[in-house]
CSV table of C-alpha atoms and ligand atoms in Angstrom, one decimal:
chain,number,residue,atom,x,y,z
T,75,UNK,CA,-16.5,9.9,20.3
T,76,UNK,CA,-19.4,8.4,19.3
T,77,UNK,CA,-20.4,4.5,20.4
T,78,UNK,CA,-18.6,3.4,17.3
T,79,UNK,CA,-15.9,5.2,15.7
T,80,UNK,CA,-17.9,7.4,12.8
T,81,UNK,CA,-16.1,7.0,9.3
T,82,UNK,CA,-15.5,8.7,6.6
T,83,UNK,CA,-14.3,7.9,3.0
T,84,UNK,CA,-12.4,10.7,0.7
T,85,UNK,CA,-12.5,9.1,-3.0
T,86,UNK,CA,-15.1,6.4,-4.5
T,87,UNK,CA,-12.7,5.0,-6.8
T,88,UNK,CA,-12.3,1.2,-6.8
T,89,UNK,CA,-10.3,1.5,-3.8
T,90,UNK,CA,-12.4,4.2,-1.9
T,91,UNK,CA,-15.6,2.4,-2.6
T,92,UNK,CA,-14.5,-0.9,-1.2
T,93,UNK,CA,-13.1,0.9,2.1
T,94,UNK,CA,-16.7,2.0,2.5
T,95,UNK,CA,-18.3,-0.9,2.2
T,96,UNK,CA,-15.9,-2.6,4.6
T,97,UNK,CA,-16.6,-0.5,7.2
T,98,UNK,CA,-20.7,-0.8,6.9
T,99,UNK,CA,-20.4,-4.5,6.5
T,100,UNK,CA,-17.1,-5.8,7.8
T,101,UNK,CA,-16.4,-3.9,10.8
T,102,UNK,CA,-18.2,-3.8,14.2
T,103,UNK,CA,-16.8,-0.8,15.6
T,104,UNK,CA,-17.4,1.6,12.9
T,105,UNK,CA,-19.9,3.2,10.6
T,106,UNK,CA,-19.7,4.8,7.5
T,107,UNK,CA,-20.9,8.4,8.5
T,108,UNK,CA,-19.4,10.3,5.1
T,109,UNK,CA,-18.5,10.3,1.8
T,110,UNK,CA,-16.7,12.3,-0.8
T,111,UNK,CA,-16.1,12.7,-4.0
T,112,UNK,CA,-16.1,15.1,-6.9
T,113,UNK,CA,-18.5,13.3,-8.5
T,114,UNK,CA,-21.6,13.5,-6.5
T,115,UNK,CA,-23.6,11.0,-8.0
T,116,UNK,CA,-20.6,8.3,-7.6
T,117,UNK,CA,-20.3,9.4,-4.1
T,118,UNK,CA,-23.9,9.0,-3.6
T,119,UNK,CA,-23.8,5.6,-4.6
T,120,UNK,CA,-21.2,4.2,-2.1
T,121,UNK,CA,-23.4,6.3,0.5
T,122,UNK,CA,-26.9,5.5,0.0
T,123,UNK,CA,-26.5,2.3,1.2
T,124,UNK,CA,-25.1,3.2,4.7
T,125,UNK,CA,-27.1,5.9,4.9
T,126,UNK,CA,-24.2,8.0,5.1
T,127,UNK,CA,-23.3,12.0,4.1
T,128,UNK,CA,-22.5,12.9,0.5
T,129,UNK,CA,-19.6,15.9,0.2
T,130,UNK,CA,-18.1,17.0,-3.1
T,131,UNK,CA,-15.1,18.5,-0.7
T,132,UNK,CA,-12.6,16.2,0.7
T,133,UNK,CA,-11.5,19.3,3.4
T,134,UNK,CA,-15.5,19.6,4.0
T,135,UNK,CA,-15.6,15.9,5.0
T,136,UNK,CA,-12.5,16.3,6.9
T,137,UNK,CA,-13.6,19.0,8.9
T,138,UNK,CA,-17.3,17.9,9.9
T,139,UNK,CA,-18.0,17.0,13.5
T,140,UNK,CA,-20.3,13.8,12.1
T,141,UNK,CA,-16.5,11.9,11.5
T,142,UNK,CA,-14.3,10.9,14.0
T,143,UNK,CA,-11.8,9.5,11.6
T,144,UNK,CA,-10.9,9.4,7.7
T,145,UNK,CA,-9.8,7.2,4.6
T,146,UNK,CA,-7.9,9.2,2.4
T,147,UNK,CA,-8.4,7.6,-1.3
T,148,UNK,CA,-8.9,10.1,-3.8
T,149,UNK,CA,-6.0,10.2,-6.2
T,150,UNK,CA,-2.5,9.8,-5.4
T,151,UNK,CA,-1.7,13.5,-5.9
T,152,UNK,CA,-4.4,15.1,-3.2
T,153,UNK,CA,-2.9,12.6,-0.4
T,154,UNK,CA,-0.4,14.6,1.4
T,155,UNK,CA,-2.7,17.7,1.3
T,156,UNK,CA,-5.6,15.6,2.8
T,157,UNK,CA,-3.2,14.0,5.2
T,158,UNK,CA,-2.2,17.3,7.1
T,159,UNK,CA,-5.4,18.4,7.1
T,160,UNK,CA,-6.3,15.5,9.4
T,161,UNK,CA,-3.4,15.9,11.5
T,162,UNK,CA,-5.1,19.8,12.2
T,163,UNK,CA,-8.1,18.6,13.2
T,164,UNK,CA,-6.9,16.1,15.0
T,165,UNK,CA,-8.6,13.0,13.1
T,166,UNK,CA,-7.1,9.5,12.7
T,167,UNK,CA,-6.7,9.2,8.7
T,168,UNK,CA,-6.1,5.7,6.8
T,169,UNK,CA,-4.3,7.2,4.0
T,170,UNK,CA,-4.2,5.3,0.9
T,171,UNK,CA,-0.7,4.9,-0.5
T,172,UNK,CA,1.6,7.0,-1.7
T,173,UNK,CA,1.7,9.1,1.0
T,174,UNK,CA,2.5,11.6,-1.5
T,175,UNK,CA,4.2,12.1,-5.0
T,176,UNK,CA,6.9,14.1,-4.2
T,177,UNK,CA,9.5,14.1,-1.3
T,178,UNK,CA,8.6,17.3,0.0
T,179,UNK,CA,4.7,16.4,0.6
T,180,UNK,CA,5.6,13.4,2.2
T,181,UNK,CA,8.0,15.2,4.5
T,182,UNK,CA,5.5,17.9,5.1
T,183,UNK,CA,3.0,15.1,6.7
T,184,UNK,CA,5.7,13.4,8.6
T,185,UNK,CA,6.7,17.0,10.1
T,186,UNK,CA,3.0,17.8,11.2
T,187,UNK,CA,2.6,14.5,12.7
T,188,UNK,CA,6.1,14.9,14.4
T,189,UNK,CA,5.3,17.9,16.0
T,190,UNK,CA,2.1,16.9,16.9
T,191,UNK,CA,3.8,14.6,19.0
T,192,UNK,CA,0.9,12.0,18.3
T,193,UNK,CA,0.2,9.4,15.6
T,194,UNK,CA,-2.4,10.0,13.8
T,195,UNK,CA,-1.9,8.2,10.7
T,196,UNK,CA,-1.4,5.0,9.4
T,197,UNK,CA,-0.7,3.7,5.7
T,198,UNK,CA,-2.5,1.9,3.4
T,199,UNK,CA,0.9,-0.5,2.5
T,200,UNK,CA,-1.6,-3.3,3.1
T,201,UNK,CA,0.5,-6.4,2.3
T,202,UNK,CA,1.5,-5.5,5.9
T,203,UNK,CA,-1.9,-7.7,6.7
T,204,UNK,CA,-2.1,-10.0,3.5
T,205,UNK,CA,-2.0,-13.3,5.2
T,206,UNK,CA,0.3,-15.1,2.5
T,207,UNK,CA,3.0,-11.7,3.6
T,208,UNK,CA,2.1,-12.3,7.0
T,209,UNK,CA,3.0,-15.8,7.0
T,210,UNK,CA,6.7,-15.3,5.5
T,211,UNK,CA,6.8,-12.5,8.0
T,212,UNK,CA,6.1,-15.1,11.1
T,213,UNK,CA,8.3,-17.6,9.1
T,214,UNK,CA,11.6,-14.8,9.3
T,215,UNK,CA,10.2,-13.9,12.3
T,216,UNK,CA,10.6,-17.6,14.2
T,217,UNK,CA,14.1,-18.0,12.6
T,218,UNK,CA,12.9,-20.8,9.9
T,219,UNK,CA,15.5,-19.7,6.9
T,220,UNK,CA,18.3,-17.8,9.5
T,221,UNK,CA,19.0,-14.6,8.4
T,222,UNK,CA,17.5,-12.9,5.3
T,223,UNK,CA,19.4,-12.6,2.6
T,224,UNK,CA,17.7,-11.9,-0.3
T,225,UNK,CA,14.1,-10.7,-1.4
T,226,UNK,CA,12.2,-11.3,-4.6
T,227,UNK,CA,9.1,-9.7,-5.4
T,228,UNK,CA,7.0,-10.3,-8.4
T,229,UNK,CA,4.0,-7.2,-9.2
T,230,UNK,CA,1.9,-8.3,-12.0
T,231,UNK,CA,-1.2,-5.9,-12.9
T,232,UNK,CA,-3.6,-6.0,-15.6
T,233,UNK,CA,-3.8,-2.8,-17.8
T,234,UNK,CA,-5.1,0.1,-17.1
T,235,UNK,CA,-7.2,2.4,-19.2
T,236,UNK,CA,-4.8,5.0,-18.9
T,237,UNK,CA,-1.5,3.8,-19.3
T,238,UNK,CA,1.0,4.7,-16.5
T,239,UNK,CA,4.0,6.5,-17.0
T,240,UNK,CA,7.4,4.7,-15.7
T,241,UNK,CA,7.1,7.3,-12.7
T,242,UNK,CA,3.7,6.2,-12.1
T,243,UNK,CA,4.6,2.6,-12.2
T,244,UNK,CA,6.9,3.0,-9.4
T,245,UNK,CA,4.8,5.5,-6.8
T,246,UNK,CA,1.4,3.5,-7.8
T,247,UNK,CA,2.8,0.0,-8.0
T,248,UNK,CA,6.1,-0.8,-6.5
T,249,UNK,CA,5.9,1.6,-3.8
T,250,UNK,CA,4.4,-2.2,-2.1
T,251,UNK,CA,7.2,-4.2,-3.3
T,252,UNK,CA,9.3,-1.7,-1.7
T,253,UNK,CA,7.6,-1.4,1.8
T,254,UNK,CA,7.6,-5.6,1.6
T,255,UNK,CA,11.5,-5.5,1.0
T,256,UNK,CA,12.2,-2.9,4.2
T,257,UNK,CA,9.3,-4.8,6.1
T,258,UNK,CA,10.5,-8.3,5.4
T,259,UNK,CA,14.2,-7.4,6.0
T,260,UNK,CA,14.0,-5.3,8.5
T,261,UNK,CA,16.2,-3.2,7.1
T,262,UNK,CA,16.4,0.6,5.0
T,263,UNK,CA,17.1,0.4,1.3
T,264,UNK,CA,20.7,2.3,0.8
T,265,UNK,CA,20.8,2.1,-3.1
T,266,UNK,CA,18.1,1.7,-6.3
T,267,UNK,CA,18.5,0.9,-9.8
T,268,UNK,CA,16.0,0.6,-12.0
T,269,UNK,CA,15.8,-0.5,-15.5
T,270,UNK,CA,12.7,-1.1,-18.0
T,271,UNK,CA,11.0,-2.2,-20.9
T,272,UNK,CA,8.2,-1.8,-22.8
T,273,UNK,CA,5.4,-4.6,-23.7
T,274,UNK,CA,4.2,-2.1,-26.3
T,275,UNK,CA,6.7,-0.7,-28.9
T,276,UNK,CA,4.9,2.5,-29.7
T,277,UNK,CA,5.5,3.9,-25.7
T,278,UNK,CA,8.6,3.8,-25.5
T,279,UNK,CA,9.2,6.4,-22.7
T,280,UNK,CA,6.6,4.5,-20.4
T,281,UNK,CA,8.2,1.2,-19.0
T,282,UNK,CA,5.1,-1.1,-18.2
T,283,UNK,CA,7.8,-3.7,-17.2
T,284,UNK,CA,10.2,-2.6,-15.1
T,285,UNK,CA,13.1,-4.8,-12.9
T,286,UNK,CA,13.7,-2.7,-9.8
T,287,UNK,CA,16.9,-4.0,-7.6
T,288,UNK,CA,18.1,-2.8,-4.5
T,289,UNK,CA,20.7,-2.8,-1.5
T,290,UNK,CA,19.7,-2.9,2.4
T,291,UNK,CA,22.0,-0.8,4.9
T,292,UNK,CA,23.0,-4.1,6.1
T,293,UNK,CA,23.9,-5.9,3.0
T,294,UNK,CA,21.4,-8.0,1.7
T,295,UNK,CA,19.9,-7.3,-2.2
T,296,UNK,CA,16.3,-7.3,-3.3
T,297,UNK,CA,15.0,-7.4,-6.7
T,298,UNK,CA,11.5,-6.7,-8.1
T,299,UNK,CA,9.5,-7.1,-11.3
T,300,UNK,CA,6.7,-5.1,-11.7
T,301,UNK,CA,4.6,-5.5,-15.0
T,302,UNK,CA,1.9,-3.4,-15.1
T,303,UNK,CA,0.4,-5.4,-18.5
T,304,UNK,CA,0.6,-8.9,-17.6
T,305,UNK,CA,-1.6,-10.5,-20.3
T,306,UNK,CA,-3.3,-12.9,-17.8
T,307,UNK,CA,-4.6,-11.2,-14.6
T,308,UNK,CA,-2.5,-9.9,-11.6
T,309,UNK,CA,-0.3,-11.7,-9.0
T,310,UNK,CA,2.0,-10.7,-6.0
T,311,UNK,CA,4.6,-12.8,-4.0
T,312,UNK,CA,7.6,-12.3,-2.4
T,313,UNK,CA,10.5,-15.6,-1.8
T,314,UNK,CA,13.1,-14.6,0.7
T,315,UNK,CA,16.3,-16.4,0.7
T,316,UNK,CA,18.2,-16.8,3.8
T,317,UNK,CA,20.9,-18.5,5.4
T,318,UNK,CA,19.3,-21.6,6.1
T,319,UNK,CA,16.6,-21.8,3.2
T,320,UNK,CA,14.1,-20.0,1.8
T,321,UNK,CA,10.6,-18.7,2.3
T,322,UNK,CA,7.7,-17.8,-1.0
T,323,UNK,CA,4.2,-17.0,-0.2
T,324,UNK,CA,2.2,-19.7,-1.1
T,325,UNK,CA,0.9,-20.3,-4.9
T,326,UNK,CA,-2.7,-19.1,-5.5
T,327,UNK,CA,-5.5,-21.3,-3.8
T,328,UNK,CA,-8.0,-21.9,-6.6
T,329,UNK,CA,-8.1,-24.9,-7.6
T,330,UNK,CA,-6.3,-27.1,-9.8
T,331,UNK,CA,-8.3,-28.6,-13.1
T,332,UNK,CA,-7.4,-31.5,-15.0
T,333,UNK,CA,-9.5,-31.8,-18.2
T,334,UNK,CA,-8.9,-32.5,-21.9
T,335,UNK,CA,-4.8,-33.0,-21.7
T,336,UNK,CA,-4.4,-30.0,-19.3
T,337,UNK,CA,-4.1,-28.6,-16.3
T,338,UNK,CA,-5.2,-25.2,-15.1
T,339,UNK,CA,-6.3,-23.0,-12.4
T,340,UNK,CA,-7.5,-19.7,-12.3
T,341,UNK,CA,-5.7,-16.5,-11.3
T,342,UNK,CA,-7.4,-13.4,-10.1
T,343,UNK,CA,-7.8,-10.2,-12.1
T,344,UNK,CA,-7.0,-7.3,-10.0
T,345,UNK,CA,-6.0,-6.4,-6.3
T,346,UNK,CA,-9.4,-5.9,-5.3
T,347,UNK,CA,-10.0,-10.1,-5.6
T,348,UNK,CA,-6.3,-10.7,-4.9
T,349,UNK,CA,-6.1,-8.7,-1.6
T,350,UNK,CA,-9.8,-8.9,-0.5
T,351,UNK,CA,-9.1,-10.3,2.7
T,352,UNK,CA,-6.1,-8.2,3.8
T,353,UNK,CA,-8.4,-5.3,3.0
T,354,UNK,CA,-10.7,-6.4,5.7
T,355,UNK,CA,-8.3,-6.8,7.9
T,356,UNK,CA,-6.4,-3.6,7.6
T,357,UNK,CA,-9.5,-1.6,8.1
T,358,UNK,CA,-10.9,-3.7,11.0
T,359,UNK,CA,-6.7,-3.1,12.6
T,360,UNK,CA,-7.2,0.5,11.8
T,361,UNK,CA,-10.2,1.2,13.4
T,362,UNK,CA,-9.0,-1.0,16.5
T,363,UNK,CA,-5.8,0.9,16.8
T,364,UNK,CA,-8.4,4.3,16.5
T,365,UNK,CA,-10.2,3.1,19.3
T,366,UNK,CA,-8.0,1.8,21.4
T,367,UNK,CA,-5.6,4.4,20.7
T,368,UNK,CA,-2.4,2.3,20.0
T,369,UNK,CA,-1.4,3.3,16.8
T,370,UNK,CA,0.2,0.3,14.6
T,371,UNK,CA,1.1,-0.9,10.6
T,372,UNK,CA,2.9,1.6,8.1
T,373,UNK,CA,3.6,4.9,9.8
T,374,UNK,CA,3.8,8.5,8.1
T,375,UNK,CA,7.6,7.6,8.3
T,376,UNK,CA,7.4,4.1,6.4
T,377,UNK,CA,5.1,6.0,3.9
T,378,UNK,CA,8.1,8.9,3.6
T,379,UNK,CA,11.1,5.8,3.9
T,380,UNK,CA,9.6,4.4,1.3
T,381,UNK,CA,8.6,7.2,-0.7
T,382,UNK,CA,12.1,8.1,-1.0
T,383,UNK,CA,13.3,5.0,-2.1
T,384,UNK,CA,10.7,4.4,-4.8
T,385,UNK,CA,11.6,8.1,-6.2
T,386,UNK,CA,15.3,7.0,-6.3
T,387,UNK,CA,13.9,4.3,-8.2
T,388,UNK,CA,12.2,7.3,-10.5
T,389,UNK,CA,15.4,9.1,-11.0
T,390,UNK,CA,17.4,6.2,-11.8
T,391,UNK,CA,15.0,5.4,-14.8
T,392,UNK,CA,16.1,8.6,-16.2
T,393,UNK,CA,19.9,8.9,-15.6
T,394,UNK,CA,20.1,5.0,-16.2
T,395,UNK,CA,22.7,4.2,-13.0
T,396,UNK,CA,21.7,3.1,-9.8
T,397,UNK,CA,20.7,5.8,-7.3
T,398,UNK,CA,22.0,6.3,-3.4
T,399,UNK,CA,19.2,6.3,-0.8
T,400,UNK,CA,19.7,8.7,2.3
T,401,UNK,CA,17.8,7.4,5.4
T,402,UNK,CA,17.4,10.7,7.9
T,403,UNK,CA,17.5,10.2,11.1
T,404,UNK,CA,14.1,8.6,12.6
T,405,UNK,CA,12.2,11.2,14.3
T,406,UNK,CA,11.3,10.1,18.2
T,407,UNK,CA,7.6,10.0,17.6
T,408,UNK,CA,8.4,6.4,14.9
T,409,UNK,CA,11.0,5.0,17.4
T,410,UNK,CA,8.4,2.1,17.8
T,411,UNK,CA,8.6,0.0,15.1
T,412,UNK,CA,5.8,-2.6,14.7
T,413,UNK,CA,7.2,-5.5,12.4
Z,52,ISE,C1,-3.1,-0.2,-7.1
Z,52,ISE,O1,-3.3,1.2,-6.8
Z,52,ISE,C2,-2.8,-0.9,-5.8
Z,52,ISE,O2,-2.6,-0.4,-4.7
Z,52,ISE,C3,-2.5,-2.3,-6.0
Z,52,ISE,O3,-2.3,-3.0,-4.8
Z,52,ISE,C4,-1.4,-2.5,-6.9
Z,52,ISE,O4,-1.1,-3.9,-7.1
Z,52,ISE,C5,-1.6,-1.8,-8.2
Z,52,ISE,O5,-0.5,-2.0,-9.1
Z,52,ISE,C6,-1.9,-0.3,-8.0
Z,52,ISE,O6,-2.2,0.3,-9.2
């Protein structure tokens, strides 16, 4: 390996392009070597700055001996694909969530990464490092409410110029409030129900506000709301009730104006604002654990886990009852389990 680890980004999306910049300007141990995208010019964009290699093929990228590791965020469909191909050449990948659409993708990475017998992949579930998560996570963690009982999530997005479909809203959007419910309890969903509404009356098979609940294998309930049209801006907490009290990420910290017989304060408008720091510090954990060689944060199998829960979620939109959720059995290589 080179003196710092050689990066390179698959997608210039939102998402892709801020990845890119956070590892020219954010972290010390990396540099953005590469990036991709079918669009060269947008590609070019995110990697003029850094100087870095333009490819119109994500395998191409993957592949080249001038990157030492990958982040995978091209669209949700291409992940899984992308994903294995890392795992055969051997190259750390940060791979944006999903970790796939469909149950079989997902368990196609986590049986190349199995019987590679080394982790190679971590991902991106990043309220794993949002400090407001991380701070109900120390809170559970230090015994401060006793034992979790129940989690409440609350997803609110602003609209997107393609309007999801209710599927979409659950792989792309609640596939987080999901990983924060196993993460925050400790525990494996066993059973989904999902119901919906719509905020506009003409779509009425795409659910832009859905109320997804959920039992734990060891008993307690989760519920979240997920609005993918908010009408303000976009927001994310999570309150855990346990059995001695109860623990909500703190409220936004923008400040609160008083002026001509109101109050307000501002909100921000999308994940890229809400989450800006967590996406720092996932990338600068990432490329730590690349270097160092201690893998940590979502696995393959967390992406899988929860995966399958969030397509139970799917199928219960359609049959309109609440859906069992099978855990397998946890393959060897994820025995380690870093809360
Ligand atoms: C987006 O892809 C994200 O990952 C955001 O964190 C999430 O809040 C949003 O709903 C997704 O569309």
């Amino acid at each position: 390996m080179a003196d710092q680890l050689r990066v390179g980004v698959v997608g210039t999306g939102g998402m892709g392009a801020r990845h890119a910049r956070n590892v020219d300007h954010q972290v010390g141990g990396a540099r953005l070597t590469a990036v991709m995208d079918i669009d060269a010019d947008r590609a070019a964009a995110v990697a003029e700055p850094a100087g870095a290699q333009v490819f119109t093929d994500g395998f191409e990228l993957i592949s080249s001996d001038t990157v030492d590791a990958v982040i995978l965020a091209s669209p949700d469909p291409t992940h899984a694909a992308l994903a294995s191909a890392c795992l055969e050449h051997g190259k750390h990948a940060l791979v944006e969530k999903p970790l796939a659409t469909d149950l079989a993708g997902a368990a196609a990475v986590v049986d190349g990464e199995a019987s590679l017998g080394r982790r190679l992949l971590q991902v991106g579930l990043m309220r794993h490092y949002d400090p407001q998560h991380v701070a109900v996570r120390d809170a559970l963690q230090r015994g401060d409410v006793g034992r979790p009982l129940m989690f409440r999530g609350w997803h609110r997005n602003p609209p997107e110029a393609r309007p999801p479909t209710s599927e979409e809203v659950l792989v792309n959007s609640a596939v987080h409030d999901i990983y924060s419910a196993r993460w925050l309890l400790n525990d494996e969903i066993s059973e989904v129900f999902v119901r919906g509404t719509t905020i506009h009356p003409d779509r009425t098979d795409q659910l832009d506000l859905q109320l997804v609940t959920m039992v734990m294998a060891g008993g307690a309930i989760a519920s979240v709301e997920v609005n993918k049209d908010s009408g303000f801006g976009y927001e994310v907490g999570v309150e855990i009730s346990g059995s001695h009290g109860i623990v909500t990420t703190a409220p936004h910290h923008t400040p609160v104006i008083r002026q001509d017989g109101a109050m307000s304060q501002s909100v921000e408008p999308d994940w890229l604002a809400r989450f800006a720091e967590a996406y720092i510090i996932e990338v600068r954990a990432w490329v730590a654990s690349v270097i160092n060689d201690r893998p940590e944060g979502p696995t393959a199998w967390d992406g899988y886990l929860t995966l399958g829960a969030t397509l139970a979620g799917a199928k219960s939109v359609t049959t309109g009852a609440p859906v069992t959720v099978d855990t397998p059995e946890r393959p060897a290589l994820y025995s380690y389990r870093d809360m």
